Structure formats: structure tokens, C-alpha cells
mmCIF file with all atom_site columns, C-alpha atoms in Angstrom:
data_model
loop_
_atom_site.group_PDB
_atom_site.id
_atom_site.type_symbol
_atom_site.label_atom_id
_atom_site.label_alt_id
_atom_site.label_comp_id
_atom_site.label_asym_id
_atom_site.label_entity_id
_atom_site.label_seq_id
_atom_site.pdbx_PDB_ins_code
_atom_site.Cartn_x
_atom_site.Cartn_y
_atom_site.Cartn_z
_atom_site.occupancy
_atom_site.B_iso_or_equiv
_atom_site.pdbx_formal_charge
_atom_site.auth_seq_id
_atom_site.auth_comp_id
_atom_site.auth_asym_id
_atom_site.auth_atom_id
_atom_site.pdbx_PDB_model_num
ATOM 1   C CA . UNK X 1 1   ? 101.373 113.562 97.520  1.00 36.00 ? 23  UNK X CA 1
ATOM 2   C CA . UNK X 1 2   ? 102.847 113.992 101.187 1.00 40.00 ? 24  UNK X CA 1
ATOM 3   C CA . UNK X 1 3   ? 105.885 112.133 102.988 1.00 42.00 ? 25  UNK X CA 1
ATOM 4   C CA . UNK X 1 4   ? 105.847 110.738 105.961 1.00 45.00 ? 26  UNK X CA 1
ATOM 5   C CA . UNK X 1 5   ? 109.548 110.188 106.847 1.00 47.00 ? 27  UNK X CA 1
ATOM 6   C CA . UNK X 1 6   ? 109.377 108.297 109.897 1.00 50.00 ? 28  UNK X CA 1
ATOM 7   C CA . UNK X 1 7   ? 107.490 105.524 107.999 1.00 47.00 ? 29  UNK X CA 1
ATOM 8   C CA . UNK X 1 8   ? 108.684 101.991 109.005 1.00 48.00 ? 30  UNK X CA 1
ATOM 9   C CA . UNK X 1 9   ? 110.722 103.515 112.155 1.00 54.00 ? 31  UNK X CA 1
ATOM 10  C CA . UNK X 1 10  ? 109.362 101.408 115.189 1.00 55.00 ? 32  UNK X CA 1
ATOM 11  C CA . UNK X 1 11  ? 109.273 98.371  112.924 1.00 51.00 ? 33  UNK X CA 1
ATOM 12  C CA . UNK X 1 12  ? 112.883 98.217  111.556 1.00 49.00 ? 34  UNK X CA 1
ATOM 13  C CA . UNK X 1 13  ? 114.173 99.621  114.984 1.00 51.00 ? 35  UNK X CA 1
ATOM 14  C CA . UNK X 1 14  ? 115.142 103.469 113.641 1.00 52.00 ? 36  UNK X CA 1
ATOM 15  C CA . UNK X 1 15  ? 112.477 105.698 115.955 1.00 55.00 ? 37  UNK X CA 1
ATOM 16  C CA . UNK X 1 16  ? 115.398 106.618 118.207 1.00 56.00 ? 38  UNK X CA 1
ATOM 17  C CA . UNK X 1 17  ? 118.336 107.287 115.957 1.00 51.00 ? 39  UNK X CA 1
ATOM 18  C CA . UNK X 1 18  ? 116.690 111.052 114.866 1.00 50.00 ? 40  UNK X CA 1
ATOM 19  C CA . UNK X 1 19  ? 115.996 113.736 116.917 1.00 55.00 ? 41  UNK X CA 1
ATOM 20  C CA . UNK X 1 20  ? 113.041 116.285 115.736 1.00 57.00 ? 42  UNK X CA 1
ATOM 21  C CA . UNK X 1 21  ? 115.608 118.454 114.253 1.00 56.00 ? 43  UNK X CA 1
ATOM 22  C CA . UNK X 1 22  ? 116.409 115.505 112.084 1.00 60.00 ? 44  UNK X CA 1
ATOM 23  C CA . UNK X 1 23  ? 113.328 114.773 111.516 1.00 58.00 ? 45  UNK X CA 1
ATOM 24  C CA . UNK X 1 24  ? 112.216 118.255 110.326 1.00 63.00 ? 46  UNK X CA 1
ATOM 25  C CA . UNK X 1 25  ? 115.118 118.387 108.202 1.00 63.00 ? 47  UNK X CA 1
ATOM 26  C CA . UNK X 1 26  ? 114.633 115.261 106.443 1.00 64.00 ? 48  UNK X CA 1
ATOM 27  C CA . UNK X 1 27  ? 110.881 116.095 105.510 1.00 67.00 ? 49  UNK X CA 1
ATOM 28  C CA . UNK X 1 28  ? 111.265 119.004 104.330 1.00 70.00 ? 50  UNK X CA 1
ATOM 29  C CA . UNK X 1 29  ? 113.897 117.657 101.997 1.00 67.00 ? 51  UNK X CA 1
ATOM 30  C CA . UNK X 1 30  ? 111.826 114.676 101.031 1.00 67.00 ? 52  UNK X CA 1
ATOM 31  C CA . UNK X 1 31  ? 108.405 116.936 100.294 1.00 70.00 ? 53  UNK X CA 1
ATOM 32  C CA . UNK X 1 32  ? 110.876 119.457 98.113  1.00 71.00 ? 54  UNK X CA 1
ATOM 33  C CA . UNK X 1 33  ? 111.682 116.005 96.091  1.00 66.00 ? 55  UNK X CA 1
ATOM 34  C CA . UNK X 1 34  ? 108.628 115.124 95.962  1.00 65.00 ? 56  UNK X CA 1
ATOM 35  C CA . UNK X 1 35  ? 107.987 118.792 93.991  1.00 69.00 ? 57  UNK X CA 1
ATOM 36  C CA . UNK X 1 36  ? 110.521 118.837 91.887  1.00 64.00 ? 58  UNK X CA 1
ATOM 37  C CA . UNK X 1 37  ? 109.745 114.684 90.805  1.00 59.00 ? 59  UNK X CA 1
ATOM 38  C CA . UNK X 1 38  ? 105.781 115.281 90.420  1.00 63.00 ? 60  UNK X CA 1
ATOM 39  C CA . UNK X 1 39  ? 105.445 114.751 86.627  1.00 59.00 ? 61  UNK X CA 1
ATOM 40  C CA . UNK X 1 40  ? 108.768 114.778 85.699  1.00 53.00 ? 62  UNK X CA 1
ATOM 41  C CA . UNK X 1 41  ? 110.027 112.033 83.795  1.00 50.00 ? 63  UNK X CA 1
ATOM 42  C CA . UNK X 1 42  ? 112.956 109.741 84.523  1.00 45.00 ? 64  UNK X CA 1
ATOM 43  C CA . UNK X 1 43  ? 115.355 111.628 82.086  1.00 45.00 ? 65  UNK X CA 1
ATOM 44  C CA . UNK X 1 44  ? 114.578 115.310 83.747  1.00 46.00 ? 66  UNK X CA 1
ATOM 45  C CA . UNK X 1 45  ? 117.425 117.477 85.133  1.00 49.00 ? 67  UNK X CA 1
ATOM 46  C CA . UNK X 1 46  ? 116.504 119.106 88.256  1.00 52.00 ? 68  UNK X CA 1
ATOM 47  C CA . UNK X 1 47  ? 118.287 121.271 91.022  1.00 57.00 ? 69  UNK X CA 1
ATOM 48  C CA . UNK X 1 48  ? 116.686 121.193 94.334  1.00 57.00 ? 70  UNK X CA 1
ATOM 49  C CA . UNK X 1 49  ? 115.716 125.071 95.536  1.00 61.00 ? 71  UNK X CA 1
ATOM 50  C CA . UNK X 1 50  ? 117.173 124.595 98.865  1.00 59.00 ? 72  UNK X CA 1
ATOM 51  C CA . UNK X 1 51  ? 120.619 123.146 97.932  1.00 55.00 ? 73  UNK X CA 1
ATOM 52  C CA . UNK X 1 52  ? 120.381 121.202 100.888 1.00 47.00 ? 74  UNK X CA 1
ATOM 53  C CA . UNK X 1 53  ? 121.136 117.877 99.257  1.00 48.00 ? 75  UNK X CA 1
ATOM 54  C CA . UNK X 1 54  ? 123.528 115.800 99.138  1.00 46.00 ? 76  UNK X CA 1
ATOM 55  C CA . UNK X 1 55  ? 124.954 113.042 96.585  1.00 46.00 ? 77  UNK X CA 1
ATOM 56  C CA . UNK X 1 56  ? 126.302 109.793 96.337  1.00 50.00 ? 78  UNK X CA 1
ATOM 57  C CA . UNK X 1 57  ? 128.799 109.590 93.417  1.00 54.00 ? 79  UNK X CA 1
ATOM 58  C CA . UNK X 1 58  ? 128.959 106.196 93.053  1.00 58.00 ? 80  UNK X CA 1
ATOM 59  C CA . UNK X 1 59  ? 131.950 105.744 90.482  1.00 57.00 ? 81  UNK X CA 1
ATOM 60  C CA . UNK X 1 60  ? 133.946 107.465 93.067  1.00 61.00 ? 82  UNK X CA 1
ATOM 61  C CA . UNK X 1 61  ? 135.056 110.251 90.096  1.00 68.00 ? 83  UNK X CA 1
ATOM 62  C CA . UNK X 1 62  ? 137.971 112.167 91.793  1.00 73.00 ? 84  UNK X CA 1
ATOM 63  C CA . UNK X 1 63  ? 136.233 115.441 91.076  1.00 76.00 ? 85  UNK X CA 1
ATOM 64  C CA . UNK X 1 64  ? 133.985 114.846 93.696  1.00 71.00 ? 86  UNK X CA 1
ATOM 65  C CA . UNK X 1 65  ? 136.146 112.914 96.055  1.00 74.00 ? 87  UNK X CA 1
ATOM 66  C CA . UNK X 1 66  ? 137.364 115.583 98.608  1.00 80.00 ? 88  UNK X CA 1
ATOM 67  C CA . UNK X 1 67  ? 133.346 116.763 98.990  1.00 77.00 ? 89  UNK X CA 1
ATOM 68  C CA . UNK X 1 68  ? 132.325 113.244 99.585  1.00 75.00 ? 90  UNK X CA 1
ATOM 69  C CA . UNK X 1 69  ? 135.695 112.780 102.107 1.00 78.00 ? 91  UNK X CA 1
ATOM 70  C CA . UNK X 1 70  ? 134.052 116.029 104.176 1.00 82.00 ? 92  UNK X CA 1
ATOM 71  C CA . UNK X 1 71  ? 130.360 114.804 103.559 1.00 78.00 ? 93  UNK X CA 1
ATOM 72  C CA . UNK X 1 72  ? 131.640 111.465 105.127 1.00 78.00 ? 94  UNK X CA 1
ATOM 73  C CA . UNK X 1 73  ? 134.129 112.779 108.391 1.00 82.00 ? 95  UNK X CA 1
ATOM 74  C CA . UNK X 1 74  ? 131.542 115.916 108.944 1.00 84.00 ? 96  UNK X CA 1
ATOM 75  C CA . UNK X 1 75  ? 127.679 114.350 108.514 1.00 80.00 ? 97  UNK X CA 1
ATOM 76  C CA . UNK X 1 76  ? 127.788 110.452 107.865 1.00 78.00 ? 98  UNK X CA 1
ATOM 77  C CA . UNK X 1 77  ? 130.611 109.290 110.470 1.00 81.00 ? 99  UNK X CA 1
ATOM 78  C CA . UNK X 1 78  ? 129.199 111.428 113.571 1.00 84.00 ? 100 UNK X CA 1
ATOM 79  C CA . UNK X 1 79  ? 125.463 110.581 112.654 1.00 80.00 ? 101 UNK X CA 1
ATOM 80  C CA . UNK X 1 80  ? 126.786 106.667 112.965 1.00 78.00 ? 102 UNK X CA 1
ATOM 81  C CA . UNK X 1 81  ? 128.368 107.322 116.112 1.00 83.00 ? 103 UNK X CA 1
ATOM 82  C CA . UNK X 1 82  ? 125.557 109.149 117.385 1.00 82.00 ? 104 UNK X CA 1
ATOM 83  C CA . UNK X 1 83  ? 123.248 106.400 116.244 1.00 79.00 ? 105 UNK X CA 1
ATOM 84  C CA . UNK X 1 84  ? 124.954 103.671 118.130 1.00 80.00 ? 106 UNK X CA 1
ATOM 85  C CA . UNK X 1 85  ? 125.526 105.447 121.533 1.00 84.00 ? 107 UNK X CA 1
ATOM 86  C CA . UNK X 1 86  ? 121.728 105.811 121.306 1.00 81.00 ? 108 UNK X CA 1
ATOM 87  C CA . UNK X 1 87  ? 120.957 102.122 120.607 1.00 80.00 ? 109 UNK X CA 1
ATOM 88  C CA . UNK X 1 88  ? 123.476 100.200 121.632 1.00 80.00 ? 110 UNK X CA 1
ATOM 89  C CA . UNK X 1 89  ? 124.088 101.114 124.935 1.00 85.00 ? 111 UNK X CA 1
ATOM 90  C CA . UNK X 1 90  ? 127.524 99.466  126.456 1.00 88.00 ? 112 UNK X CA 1
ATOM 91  C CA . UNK X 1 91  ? 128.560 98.374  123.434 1.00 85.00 ? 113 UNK X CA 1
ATOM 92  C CA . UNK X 1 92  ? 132.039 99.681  121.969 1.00 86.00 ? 114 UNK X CA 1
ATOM 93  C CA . UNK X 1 93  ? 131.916 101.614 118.579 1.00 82.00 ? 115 UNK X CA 1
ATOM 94  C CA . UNK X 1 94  ? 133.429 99.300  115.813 1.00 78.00 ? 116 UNK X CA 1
ATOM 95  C CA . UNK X 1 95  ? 136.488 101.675 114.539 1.00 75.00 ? 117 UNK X CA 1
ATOM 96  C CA . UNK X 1 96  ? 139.114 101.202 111.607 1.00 67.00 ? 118 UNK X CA 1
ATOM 97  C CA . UNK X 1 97  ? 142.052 102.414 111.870 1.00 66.00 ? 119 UNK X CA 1
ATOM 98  C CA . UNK X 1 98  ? 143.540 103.626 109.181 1.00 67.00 ? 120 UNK X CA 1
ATOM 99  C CA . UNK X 1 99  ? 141.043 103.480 106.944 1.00 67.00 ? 121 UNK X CA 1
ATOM 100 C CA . UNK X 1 100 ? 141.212 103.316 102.925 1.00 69.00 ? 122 UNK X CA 1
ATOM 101 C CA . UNK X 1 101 ? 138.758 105.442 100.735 1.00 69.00 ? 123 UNK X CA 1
ATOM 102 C CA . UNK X 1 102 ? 138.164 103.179 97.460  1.00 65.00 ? 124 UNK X CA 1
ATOM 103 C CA . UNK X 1 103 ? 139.243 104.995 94.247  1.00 65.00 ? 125 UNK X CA 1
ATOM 104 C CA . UNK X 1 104 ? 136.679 102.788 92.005  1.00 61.00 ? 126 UNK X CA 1
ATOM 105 C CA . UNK X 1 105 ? 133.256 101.117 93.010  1.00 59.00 ? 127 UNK X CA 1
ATOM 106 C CA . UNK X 1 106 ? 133.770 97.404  95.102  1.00 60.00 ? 128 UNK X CA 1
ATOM 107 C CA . UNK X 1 107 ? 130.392 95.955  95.062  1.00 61.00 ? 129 UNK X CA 1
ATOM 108 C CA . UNK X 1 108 ? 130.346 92.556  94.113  1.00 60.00 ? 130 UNK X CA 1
ATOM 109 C CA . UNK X 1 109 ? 127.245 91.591  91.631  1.00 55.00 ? 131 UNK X CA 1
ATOM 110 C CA . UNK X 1 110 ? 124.344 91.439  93.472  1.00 51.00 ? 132 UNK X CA 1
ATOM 111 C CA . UNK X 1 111 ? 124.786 93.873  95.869  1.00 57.00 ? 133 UNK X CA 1
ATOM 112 C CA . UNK X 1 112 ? 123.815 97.444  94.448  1.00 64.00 ? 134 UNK X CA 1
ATOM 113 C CA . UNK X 1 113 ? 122.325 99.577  96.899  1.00 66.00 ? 135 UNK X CA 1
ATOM 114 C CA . UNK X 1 114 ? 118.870 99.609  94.228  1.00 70.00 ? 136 UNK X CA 1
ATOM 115 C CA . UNK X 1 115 ? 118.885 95.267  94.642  1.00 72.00 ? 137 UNK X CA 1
ATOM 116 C CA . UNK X 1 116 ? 119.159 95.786  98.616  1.00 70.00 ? 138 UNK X CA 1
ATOM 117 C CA . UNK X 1 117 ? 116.466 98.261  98.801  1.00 71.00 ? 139 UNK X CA 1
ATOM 118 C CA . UNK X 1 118 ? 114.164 95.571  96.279  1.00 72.00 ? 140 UNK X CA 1
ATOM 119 C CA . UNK X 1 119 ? 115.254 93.025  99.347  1.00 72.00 ? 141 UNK X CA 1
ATOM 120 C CA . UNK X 1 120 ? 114.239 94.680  101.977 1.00 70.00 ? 142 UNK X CA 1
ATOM 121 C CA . UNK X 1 121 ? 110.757 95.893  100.642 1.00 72.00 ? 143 UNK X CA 1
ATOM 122 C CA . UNK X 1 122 ? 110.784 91.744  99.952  1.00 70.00 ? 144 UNK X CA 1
ATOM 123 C CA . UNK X 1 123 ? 111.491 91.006  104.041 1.00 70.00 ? 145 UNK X CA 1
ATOM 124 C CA . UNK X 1 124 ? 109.354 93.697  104.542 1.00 70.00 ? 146 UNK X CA 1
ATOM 125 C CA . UNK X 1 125 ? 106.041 91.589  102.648 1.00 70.00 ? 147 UNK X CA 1
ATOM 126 C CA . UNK X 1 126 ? 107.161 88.217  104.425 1.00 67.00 ? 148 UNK X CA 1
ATOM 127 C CA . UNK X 1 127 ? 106.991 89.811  108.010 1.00 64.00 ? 149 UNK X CA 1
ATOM 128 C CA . UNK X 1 128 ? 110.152 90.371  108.937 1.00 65.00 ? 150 UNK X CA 1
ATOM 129 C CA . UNK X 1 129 ? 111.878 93.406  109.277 1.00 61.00 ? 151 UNK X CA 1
ATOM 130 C CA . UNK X 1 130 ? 115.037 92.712  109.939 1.00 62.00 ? 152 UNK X CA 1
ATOM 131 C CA . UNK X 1 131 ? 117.151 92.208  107.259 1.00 60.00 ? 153 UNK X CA 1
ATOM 132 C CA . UNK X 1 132 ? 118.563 88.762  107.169 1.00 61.00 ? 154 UNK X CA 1
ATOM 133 C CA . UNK X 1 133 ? 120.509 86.325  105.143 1.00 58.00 ? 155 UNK X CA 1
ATOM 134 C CA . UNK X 1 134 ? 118.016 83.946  106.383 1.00 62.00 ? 156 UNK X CA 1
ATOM 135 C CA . UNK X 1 135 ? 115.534 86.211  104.865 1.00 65.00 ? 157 UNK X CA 1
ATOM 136 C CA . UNK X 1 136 ? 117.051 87.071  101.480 1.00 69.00 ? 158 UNK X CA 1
ATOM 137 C CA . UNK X 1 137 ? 119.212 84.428  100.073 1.00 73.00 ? 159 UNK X CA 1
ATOM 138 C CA . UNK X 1 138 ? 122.182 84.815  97.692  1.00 72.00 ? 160 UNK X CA 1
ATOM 139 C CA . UNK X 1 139 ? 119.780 83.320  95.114  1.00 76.00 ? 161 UNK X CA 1
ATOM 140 C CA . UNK X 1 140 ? 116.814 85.414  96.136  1.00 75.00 ? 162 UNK X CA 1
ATOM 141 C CA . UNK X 1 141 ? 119.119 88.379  94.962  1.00 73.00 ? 163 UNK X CA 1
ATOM 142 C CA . UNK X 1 142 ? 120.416 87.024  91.910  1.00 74.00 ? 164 UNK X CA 1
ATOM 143 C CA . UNK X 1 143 ? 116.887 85.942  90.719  1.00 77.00 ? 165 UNK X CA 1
ATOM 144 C CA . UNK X 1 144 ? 115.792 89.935  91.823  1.00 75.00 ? 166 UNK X CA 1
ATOM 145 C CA . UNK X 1 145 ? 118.582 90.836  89.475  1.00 75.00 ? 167 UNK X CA 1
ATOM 146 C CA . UNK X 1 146 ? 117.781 89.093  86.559  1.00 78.00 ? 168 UNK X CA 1
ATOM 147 C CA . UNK X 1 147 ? 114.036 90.219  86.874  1.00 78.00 ? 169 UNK X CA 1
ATOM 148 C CA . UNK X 1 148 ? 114.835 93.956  87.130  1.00 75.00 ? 170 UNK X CA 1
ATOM 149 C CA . UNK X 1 149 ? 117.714 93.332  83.844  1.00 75.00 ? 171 UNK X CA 1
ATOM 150 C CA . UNK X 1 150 ? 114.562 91.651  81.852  1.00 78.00 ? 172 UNK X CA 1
ATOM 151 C CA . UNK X 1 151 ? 112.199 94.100  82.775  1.00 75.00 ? 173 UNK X CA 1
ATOM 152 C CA . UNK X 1 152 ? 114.500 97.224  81.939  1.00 73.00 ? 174 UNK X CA 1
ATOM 153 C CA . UNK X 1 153 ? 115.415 95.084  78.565  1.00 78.00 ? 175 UNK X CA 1
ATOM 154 C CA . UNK X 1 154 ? 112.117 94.473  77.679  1.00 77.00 ? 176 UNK X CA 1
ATOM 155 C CA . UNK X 1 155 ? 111.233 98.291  77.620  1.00 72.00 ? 177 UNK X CA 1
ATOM 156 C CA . UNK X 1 156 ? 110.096 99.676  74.215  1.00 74.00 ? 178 UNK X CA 1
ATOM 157 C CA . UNK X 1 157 ? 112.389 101.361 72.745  1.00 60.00 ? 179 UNK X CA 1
#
């Protein structure tokens, strides 16, 4: 099994926002997951041999929150920036001051990051990659929802 990360990039308008170094970096990373998740099974414990990667810590436990702060300020926030100036050309960078980091998780039902990536794969099969209300309703995520609860529920035990 191989990864190809730039998969998808002309289509959902992303081809521009990497450079090769980027690039190189985030293939690598993806084959060495790709090792360490061959055969494994869902409930496997693994530590990447690179210690390259990073984490999202989604119940925002304060043991982790000053390594997520610097992960934000020092990767995520400049890649953004540099993303924008690249694409949107003449158009000011959205910035909040004084910003507040969230001390529990604030994502209303329906909108997990696992349900978003479920709706765009579904705009993806209708033809349209952009990622639209007009393309995934309120309803249409609900309804994914309640599919993914039976099908987990429905597991044997």
C-alpha cells in the first residue's frame, strides 16, 4: 500500500498551499502510518519511529494544553497565513483579537471532525468539491450520524 498525498489537490483547490518540502514531509509521515497501521487492529498502541507527529487532543485535557498552544502559534497559525497569502491574493487575513482557547470541546452535535470528513467524501461522489451547505444539509448530517451510531451499535460484541 502507497500514499499519494497530493490526492484530490487540483480538485478541492489545495495544489498551491504546499511547497515540495511540505509535500515530502507529509508523505513520508503518511507511508510511516501506513507501516505501523498495516495489520494492526483498531485497539493497537503504536508510537510512530520518527516522532514527527503530532496530535489533536480533542477533550482539550490541560496536560496537553500548553503543547497544543505552541503546536497552534508555531505550525497551524503561520501555515494558515501562509496558505491565504498564496490563494487569496488582495484579500486581508481574517484576525481575532484577543482570542480565547476553549477549556472543554464546543462542537455542536453533528459536527465532529469524523461526520465532516463522511460529508465531504459524500460531495465528493455527487461532483462537487466544494464543500457546501447546499451540498450537505443539516439533515444530510444528522441522517450520516445516526447511520454511523447504528452501524457501530450493531457490531458483535
Amino acid at each position: 500500500m502507497t500514499v499519494n498525498p497530493e490526492l484530490f489537490d487540483v480538485e478541492t483547490d489545495s495544489d498551491e498551499l504546499t511547497d515540495d518540502t511540505t509535500w515530502a514531509q507529509h508523505a513520508a509521515l503518511a507511508n510511516e502510518v501506513l507501516q505501523q497501521l498495516e495489520g494492526a487492529s483498531l485497539s493497537s498502541t503504536f508510537r510512530l519511529a520518527s516522532g514527527a507527529g503530532t496530535f489533536y487532543e480533542p477533550l482539550c485535557d490541560p496536560q496537553y494544553r500548553a503543547t497544543i498552544e505552541d503546536t497552534y502559534e508555531e505550525t497551524v497559525a503561520p501555515f494558515l497565513l501562509g496558505g491565504h497569502k498564496k490563494t487569496m491574493i488582495g484579500v486581508e487575513y481574517p484576525v481575532v483579537e484577543n482570542g480565547v482557547w476553549l477549556d472543554a470541546p464546543r462542537q455542536p452535535d453533528g459536527t465532529s471532525c469524523g461526520v465532516m470528513v463522511i460529508a465531504q467524501v459524500y460531495c465528493m461522489l455527487k461532483d462537487n468539491f466544494r464543500f457546501t451547505k447546499a451540498t450537505v444539509s443539516a439533515d444530510d448530517v444528522a441522517v450520516m450520524r445516526l447511520r454511523i451510531m447504528w452501524m457501530i451499535l450493531m457490531q458483535p460484541a
